[in-house]
Tab-separated table of C-alpha atoms and ligand atoms in Angstrom:
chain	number	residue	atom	x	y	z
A	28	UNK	CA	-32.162	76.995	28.254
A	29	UNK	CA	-28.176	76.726	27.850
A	30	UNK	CA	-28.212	77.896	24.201
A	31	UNK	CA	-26.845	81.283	23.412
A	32	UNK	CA	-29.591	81.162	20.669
A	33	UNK	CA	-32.805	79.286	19.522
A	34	UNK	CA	-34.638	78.967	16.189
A	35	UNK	CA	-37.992	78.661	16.947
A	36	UNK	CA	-40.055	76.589	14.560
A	37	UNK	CA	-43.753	77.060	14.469
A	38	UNK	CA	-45.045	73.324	13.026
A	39	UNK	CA	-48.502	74.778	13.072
A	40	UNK	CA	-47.084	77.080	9.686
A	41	UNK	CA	-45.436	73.970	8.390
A	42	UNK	CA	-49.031	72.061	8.166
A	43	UNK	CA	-51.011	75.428	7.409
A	44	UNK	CA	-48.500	75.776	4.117
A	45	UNK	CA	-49.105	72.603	2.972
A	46	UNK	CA	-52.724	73.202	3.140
A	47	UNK	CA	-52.442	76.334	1.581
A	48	UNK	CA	-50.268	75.075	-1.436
A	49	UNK	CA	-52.473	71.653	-1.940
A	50	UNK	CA	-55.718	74.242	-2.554
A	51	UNK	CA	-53.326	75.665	-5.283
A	52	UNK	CA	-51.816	72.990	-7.024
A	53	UNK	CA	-54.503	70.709	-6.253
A	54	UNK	CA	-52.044	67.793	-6.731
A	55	UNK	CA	-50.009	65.407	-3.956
A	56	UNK	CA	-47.513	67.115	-2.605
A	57	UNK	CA	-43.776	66.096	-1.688
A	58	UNK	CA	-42.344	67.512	1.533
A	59	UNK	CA	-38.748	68.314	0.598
A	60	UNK	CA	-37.327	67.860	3.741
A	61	UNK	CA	-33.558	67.611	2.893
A	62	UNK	CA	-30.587	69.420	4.449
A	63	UNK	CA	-32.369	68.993	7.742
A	64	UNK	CA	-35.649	70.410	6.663
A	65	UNK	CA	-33.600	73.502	5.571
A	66	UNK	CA	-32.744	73.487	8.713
A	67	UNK	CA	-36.072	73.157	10.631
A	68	UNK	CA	-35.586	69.410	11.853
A	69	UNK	CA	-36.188	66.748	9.624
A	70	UNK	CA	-38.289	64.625	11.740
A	71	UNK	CA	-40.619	66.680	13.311
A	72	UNK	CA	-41.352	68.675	9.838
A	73	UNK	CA	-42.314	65.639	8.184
A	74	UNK	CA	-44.414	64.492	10.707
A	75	UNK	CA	-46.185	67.359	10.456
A	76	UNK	CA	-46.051	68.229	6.650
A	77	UNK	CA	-47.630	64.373	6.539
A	78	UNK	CA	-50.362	64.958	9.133
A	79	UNK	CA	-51.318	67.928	6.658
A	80	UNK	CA	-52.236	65.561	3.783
A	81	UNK	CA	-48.868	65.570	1.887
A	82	UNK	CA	-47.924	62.085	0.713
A	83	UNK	CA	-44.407	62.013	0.016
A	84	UNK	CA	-41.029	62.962	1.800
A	85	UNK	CA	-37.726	64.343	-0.102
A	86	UNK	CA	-34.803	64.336	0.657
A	87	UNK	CA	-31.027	64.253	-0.901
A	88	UNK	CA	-29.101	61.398	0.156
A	89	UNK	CA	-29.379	58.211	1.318
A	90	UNK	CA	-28.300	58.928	5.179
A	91	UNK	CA	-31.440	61.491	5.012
A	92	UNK	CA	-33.748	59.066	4.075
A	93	UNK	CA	-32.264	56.258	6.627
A	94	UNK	CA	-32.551	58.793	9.308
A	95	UNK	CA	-36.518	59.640	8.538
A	96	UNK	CA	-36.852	55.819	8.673
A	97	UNK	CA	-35.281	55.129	12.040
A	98	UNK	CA	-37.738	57.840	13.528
A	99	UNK	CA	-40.301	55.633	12.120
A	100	UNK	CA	-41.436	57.136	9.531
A	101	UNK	CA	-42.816	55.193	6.515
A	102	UNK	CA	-44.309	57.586	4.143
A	103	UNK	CA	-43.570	57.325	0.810
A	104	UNK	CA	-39.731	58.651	0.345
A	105	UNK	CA	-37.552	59.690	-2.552
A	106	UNK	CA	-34.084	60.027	-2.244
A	107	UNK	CA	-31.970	61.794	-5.213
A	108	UNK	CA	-28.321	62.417	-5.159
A	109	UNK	CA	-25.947	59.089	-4.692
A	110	UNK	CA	-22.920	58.176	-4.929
A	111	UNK	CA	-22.282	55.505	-7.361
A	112	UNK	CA	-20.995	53.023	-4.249
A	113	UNK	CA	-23.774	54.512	-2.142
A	114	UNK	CA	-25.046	51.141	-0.172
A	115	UNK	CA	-28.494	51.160	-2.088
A	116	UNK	CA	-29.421	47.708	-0.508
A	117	UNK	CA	-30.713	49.714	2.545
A	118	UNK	CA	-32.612	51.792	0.569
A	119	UNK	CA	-34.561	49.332	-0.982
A	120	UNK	CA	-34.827	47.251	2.381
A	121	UNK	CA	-36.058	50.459	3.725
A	122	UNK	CA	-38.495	50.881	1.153
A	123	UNK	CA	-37.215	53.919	0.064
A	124	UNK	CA	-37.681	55.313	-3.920
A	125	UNK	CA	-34.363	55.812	-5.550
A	126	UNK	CA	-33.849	58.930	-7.822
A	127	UNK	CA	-31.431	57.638	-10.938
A	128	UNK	CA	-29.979	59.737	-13.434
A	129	UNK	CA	-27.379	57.502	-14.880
A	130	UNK	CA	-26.685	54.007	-16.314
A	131	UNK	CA	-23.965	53.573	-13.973
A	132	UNK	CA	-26.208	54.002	-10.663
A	133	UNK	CA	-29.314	51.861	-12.406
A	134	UNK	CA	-26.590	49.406	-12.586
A	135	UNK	CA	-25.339	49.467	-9.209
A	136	UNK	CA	-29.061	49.551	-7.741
A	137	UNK	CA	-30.141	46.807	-10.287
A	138	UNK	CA	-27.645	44.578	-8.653
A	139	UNK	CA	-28.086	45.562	-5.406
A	140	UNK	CA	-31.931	44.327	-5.789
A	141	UNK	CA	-30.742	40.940	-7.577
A	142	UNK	CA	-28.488	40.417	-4.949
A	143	UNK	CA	-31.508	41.108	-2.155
A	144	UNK	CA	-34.201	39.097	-4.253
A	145	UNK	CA	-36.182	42.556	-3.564
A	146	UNK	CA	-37.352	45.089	-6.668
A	147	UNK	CA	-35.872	48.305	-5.984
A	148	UNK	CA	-38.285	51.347	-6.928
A	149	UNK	CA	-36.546	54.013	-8.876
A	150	UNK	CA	-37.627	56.895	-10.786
A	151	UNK	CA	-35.863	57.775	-13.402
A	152	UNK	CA	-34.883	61.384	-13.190
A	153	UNK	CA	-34.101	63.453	-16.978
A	154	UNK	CA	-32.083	66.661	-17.259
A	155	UNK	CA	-33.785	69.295	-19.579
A	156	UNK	CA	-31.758	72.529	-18.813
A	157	UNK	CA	-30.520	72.319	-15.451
A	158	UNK	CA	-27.516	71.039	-16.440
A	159	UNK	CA	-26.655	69.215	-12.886
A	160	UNK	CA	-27.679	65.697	-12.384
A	161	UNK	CA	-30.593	63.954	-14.605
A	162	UNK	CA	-29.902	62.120	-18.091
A	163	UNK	CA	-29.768	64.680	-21.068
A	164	UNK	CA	-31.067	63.821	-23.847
A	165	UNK	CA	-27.822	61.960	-25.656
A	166	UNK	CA	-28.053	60.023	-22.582
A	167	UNK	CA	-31.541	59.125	-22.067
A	168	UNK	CA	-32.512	56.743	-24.162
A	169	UNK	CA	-30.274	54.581	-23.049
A	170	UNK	CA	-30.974	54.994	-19.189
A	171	UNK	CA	-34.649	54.382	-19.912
A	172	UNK	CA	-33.728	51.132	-22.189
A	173	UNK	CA	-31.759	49.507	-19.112
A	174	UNK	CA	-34.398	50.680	-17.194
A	175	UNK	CA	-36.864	49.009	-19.306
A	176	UNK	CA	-34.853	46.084	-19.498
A	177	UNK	CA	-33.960	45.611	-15.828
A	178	UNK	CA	-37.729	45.937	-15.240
A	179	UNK	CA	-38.556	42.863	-17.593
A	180	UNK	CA	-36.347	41.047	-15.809
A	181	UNK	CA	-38.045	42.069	-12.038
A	182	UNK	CA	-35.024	43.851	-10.354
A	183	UNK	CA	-36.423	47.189	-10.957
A	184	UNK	CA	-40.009	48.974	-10.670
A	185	UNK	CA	-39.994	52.519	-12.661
A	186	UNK	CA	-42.480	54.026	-10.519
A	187	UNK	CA	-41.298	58.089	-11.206
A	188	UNK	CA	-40.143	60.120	-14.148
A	189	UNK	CA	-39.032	64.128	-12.822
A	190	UNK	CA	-36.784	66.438	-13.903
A	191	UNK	CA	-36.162	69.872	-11.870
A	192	UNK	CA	-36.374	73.384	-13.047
A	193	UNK	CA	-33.910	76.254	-13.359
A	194	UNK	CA	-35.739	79.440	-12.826
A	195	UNK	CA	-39.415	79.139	-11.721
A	196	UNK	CA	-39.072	81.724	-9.678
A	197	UNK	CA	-38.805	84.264	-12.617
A	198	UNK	CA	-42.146	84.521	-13.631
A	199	UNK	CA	-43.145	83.792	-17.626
A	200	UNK	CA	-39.578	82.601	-17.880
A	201	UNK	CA	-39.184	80.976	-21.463
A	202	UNK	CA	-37.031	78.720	-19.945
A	203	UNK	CA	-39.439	77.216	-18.092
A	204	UNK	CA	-41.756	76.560	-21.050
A	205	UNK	CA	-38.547	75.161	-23.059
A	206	UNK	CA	-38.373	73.084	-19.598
A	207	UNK	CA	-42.031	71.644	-19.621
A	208	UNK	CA	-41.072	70.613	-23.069
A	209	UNK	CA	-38.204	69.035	-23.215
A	210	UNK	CA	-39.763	67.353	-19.756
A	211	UNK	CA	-43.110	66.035	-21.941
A	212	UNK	CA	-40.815	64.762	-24.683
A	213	UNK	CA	-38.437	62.534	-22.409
A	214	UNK	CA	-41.634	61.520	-20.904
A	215	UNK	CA	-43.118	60.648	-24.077
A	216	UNK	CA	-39.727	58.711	-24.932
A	217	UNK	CA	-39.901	56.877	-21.533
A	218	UNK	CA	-43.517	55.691	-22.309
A	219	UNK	CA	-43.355	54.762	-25.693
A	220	UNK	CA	-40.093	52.811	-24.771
A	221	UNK	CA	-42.506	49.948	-22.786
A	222	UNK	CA	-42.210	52.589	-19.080
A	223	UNK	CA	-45.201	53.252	-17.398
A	224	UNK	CA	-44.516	55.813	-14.410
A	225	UNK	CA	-47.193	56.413	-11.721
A	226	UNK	CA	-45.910	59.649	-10.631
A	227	UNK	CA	-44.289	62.330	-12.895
A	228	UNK	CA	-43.344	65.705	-11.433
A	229	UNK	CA	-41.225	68.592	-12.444
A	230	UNK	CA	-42.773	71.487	-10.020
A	231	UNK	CA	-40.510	73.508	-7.198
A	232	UNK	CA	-41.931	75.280	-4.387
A	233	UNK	CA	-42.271	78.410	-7.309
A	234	UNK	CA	-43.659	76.439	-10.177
A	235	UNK	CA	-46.014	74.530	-8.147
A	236	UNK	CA	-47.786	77.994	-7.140
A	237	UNK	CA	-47.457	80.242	-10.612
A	238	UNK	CA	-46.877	77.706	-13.703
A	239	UNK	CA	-49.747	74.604	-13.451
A	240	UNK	CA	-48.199	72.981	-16.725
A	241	UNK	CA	-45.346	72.120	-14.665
A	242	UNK	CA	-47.716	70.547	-11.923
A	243	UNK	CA	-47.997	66.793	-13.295
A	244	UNK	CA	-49.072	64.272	-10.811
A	245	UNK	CA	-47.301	66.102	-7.758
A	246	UNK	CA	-44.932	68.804	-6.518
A	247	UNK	CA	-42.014	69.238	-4.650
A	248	UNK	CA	-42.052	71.404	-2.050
A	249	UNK	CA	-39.362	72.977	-0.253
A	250	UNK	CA	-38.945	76.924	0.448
A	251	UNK	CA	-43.011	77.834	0.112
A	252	UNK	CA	-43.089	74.767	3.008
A	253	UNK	CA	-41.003	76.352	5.589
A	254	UNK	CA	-43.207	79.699	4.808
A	255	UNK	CA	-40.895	81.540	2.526
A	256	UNK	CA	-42.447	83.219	-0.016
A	257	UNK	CA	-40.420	81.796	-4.089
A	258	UNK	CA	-40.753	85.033	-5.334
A	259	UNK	CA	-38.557	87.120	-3.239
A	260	UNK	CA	-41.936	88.655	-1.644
A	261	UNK	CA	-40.689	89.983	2.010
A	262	UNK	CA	-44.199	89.475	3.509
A	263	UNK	CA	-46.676	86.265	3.288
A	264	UNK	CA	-46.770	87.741	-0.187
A	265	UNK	CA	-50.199	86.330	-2.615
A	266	UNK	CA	-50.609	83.191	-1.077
A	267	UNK	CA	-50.723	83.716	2.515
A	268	UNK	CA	-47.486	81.006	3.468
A	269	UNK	CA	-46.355	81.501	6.682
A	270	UNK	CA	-43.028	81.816	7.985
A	271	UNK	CA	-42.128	78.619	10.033
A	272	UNK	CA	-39.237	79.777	11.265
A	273	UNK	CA	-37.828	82.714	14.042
A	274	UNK	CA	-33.705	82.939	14.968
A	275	UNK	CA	-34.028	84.750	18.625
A	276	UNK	CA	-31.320	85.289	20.929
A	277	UNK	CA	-31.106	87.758	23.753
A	278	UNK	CA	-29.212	90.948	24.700
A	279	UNK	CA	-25.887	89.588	26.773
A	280	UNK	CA	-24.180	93.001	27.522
A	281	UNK	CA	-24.745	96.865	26.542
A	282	UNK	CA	-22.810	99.727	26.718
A	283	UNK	CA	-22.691	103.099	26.530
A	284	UNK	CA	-20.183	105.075	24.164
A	285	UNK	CA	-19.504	108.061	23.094
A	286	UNK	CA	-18.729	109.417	19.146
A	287	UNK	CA	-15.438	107.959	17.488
A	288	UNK	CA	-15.739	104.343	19.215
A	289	UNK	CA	-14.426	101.534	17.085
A	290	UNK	CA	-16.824	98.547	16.942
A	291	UNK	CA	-15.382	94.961	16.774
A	292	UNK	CA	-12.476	93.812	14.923
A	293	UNK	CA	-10.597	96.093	12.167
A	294	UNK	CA	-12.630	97.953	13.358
A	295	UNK	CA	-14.568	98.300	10.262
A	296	UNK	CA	-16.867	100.499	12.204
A	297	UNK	CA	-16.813	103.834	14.231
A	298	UNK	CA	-19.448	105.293	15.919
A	299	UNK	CA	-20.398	109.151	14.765
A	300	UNK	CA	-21.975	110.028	17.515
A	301	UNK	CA	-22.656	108.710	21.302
A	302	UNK	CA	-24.721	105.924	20.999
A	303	UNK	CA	-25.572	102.392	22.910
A	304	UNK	CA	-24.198	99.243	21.719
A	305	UNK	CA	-25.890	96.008	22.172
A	306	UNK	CA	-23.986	92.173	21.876
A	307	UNK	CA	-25.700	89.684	20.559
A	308	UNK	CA	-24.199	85.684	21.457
A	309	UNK	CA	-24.371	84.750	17.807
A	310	UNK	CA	-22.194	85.208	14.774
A	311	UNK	CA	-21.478	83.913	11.472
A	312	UNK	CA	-20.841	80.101	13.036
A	313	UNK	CA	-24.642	80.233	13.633
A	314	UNK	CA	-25.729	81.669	10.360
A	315	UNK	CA	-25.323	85.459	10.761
A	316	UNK	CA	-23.559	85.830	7.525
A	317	UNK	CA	-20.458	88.026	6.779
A	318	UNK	CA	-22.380	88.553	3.394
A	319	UNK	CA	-24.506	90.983	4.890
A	320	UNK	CA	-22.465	93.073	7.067
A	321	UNK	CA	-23.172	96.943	6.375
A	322	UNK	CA	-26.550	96.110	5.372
A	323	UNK	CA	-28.821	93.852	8.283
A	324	UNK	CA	-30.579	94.656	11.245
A	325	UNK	CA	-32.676	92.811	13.637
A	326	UNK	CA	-35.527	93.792	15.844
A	327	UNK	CA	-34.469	94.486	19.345
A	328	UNK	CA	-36.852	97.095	21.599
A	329	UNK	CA	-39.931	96.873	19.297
A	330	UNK	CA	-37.563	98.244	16.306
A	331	UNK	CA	-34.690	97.111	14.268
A	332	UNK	CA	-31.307	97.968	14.956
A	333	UNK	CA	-28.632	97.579	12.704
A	334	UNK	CA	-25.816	95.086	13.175
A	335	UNK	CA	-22.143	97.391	13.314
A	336	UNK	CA	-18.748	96.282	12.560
A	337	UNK	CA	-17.371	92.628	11.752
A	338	UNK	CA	-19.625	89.905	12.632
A	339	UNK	CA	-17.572	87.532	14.473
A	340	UNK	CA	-17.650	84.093	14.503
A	341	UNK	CA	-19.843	84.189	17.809
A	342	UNK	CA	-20.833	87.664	18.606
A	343	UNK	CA	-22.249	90.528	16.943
A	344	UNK	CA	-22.679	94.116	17.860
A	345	UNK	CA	-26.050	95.975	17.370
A	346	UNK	CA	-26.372	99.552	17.239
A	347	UNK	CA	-29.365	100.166	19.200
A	348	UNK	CA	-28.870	104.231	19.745
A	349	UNK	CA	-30.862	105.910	21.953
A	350	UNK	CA	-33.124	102.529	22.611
A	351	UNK	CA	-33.210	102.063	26.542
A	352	UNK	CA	-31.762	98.520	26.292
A	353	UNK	CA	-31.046	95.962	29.070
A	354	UNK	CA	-29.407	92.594	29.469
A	355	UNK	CA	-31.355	90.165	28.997
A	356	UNK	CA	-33.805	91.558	26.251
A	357	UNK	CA	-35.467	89.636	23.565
A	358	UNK	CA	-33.904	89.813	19.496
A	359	UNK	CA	-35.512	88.058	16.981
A	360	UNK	CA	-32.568	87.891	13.827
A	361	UNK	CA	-35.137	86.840	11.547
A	362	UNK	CA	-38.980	85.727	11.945
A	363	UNK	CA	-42.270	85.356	11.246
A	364	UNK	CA	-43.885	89.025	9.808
A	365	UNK	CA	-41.970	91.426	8.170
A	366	UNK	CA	-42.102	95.102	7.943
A	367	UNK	CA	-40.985	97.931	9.070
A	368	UNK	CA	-41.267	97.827	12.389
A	369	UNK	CA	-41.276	94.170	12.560
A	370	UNK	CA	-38.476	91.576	12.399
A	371	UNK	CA	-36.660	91.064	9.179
A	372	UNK	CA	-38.106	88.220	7.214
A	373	UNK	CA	-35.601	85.414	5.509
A	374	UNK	CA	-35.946	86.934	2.167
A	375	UNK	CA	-34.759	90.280	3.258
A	376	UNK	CA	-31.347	88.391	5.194
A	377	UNK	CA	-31.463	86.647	1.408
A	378	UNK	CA	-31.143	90.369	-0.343
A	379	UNK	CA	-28.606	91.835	2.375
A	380	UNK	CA	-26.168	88.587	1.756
A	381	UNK	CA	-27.269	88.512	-1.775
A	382	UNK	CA	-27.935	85.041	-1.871
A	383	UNK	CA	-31.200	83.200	-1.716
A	384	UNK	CA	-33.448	82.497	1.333
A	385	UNK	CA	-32.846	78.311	1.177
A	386	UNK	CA	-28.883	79.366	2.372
A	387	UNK	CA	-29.558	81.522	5.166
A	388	UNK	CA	-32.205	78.898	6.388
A	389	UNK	CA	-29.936	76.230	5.861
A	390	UNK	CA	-26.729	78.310	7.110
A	391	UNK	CA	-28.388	78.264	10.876
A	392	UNK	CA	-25.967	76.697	13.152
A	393	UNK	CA	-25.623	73.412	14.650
A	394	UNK	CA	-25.225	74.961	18.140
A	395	UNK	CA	-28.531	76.905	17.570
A	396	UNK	CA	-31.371	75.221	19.726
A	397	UNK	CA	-34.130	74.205	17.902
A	398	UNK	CA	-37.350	74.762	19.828
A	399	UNK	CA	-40.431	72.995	17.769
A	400	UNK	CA	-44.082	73.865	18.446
A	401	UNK	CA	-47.068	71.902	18.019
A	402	UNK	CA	-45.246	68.581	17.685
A	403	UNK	CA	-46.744	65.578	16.962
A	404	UNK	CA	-44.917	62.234	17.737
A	405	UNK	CA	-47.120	59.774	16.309
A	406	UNK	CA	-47.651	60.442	12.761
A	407	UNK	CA	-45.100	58.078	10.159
B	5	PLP	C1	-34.483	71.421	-3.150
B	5	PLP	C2	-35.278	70.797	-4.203
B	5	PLP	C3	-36.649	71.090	-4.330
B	5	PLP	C4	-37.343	72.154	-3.515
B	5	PLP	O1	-37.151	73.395	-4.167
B	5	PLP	P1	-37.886	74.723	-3.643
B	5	PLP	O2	-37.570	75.723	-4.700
B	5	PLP	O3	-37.234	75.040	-2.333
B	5	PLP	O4	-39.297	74.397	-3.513
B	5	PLP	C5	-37.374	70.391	-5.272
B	5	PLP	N1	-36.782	69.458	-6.057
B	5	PLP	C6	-35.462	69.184	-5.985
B	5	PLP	C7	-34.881	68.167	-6.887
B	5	PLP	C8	-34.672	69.847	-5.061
B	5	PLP	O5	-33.360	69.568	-4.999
């Protein structure tokens, strides 16, 4: 092992999650696997989200969904945020579904399919209060009218109409019912306008679990797949997810100091009283984030210690008192179970950096080792 630090990722949670959220939603299921797999590995999650009985893959961008095809995976794929020259040609060699939320992309994809002689599958994606990509509703009669049109002629197949929500994880939002809404009604638009979709979804890891209106033909998974409970819930919270993911690292020197000791640069931090420091080989470049100095610990010696001073941009200092700490011990940043005693859990990194579990998954390091278990090769 020549990493300074490994995220562990458990594959047996990834494939127990999807279980557990199919026997909820009791729809398919789409593995969002982009951004890496929030960071768990792209490949080896989707093999084993797919082995679980979900049917499709997600992902961002084009380059994802190339990448998940040179492992050799064929599942079902939607990809979702293009640039308008974005070379869709491979994605509809590749067989891969093209999210569209503008004339101008239906365009460029309609062409790129005459020019192949090969029907690219699209799904036609509406905007009804996120306000990021997706047609509004000014703009989406006339995407689903080319759409319509460029499907008469054979250069497109609409096979999806989705939309995305803003805040499912706030339960009884009235947003999301305005959502659901505005999502039946572009639906309803698409349909009557000559559009038959197969597969309609609007659901997020949160939606998919509390609001079944939103569920349609299938959800999108992404945070309840790596484990992570949507509604901020520290534990495996209601529905028994499990955390996929552990950050460990190990103790690389300790020392002994006594009261008035400045920790690390400023320093921002002085000791009070005599106390032993532990150094940790990770910093902010591997995802310990700045935004929660003052505020995290991890669990080092069967407790957690808090983090003291600056984190660096490699290192960070642990305050592990009167703990009889070695070189060489095991830390777990963040893992599996939560509580007191326990390691920190993703959600409560989320609260100390104020920011949302998906960016402190995500915000792991390239230089962190990823360490899968239970991998499969073979599924596609
Ligand atoms: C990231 C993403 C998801 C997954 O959201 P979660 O809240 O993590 O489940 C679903 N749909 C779209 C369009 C996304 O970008």
């Amino acid at each position: 092992m020549s990493a300074l630090a490994e995220a562990v990722i458990d594959l047996g949670a990834i494939t127990s999650n999807v279980r557990t959220i199919a026997s909820v939603t009791d729809t398919e299921l789409m593995a969002v696997v982009k951004a890496d797999a929030f960071g768990h590995g792209a490949v080896p999650v989707a093999r084993a989200a797919l082995c679980a009985g979900a049917g499709w893959l997600g992902v961002t961008s084009a380059a994802e969904a190339l990448a998940l095809r040179r492992a050799g995976i064929t599942a079902p794929t939607l990809s979702w945020l293009h640039r308008p020259d974005d070379d869709f040609g491979k994605l509809i060699t590749a067989g891969v579904d093209i999210g569209v939320s503008t004339t101008t992309h239906l365009r460029a994809v309609a062409d790129a399919a005459h020019r192949l002689g090969v029907p690219a599958m699209v799904q036609l994606k509406a905007d009804t209060g996120l306000s990021r990509n997706g047609a509004g509703w000014n703009d989406w009669p006339e995407l689903v009218g080319w759409a319509r049109k460029y499907e008469r002629e054979g250069g497109v197949r609409v096979r999806g109409v989705w939309s995305h929500l803003a805040d499912a994880d706030i339960p009884g939002s009235p947003a999301l019912a305005r959502q659901v809404a505005a999502f039946e009604e572009a639906l309803g638009f698409a349909r009557s306008a000559g559009l038959d979709p197969d597969l309609v979804h609007l659901a997020n890891s949160a939606a998919a679990l509390s609001a079944p209106r939103s569920r349609f033909d299938l959800c999108r998974i992404g945070l309840a797949l790596y484990g992570v409970d949507p509604f901020g819930q520290a534990g495996p919270g209601e529905f028994g997810l499990r955390a996929a993911l552990t950050l460990r690292t190990t103790v690389v020197n300790v020392k002994r100091v006594p009261a008035g000791t400045g920790v690390s640069y400023g320093p921002e931090y002085v000791t009070k009283a005599p106390t032993t420091l532990a150094l940790l080989p990770l910093g902010y470049a591997d995802g310990v984030t700045r935004a929660a100095e003052g505020r995290a610990s991890v669990w080092l010696g069967g407790r957690r210690c808090p983090i003291v001073g600056r984190i660096a941009m490699d290192q960070c200092v642990v305050d592990a008192g009167e703990l009889p700490v070695t070189i060489g011990d095991p830390v777990v940043v963040f893992g599996a179970d939560g509580g007191d005693d326990a390691a920190p859990t993703v959600a409560e990194w989320a609260r100390w950096a104020g920011t949302n579990p998906h960016e402190i998954l995500t915000g792991i390091g390239a230089r962190v080792a990823r360490d899968h278990l239970h991998e499969r090769t073979q599924v596609s």
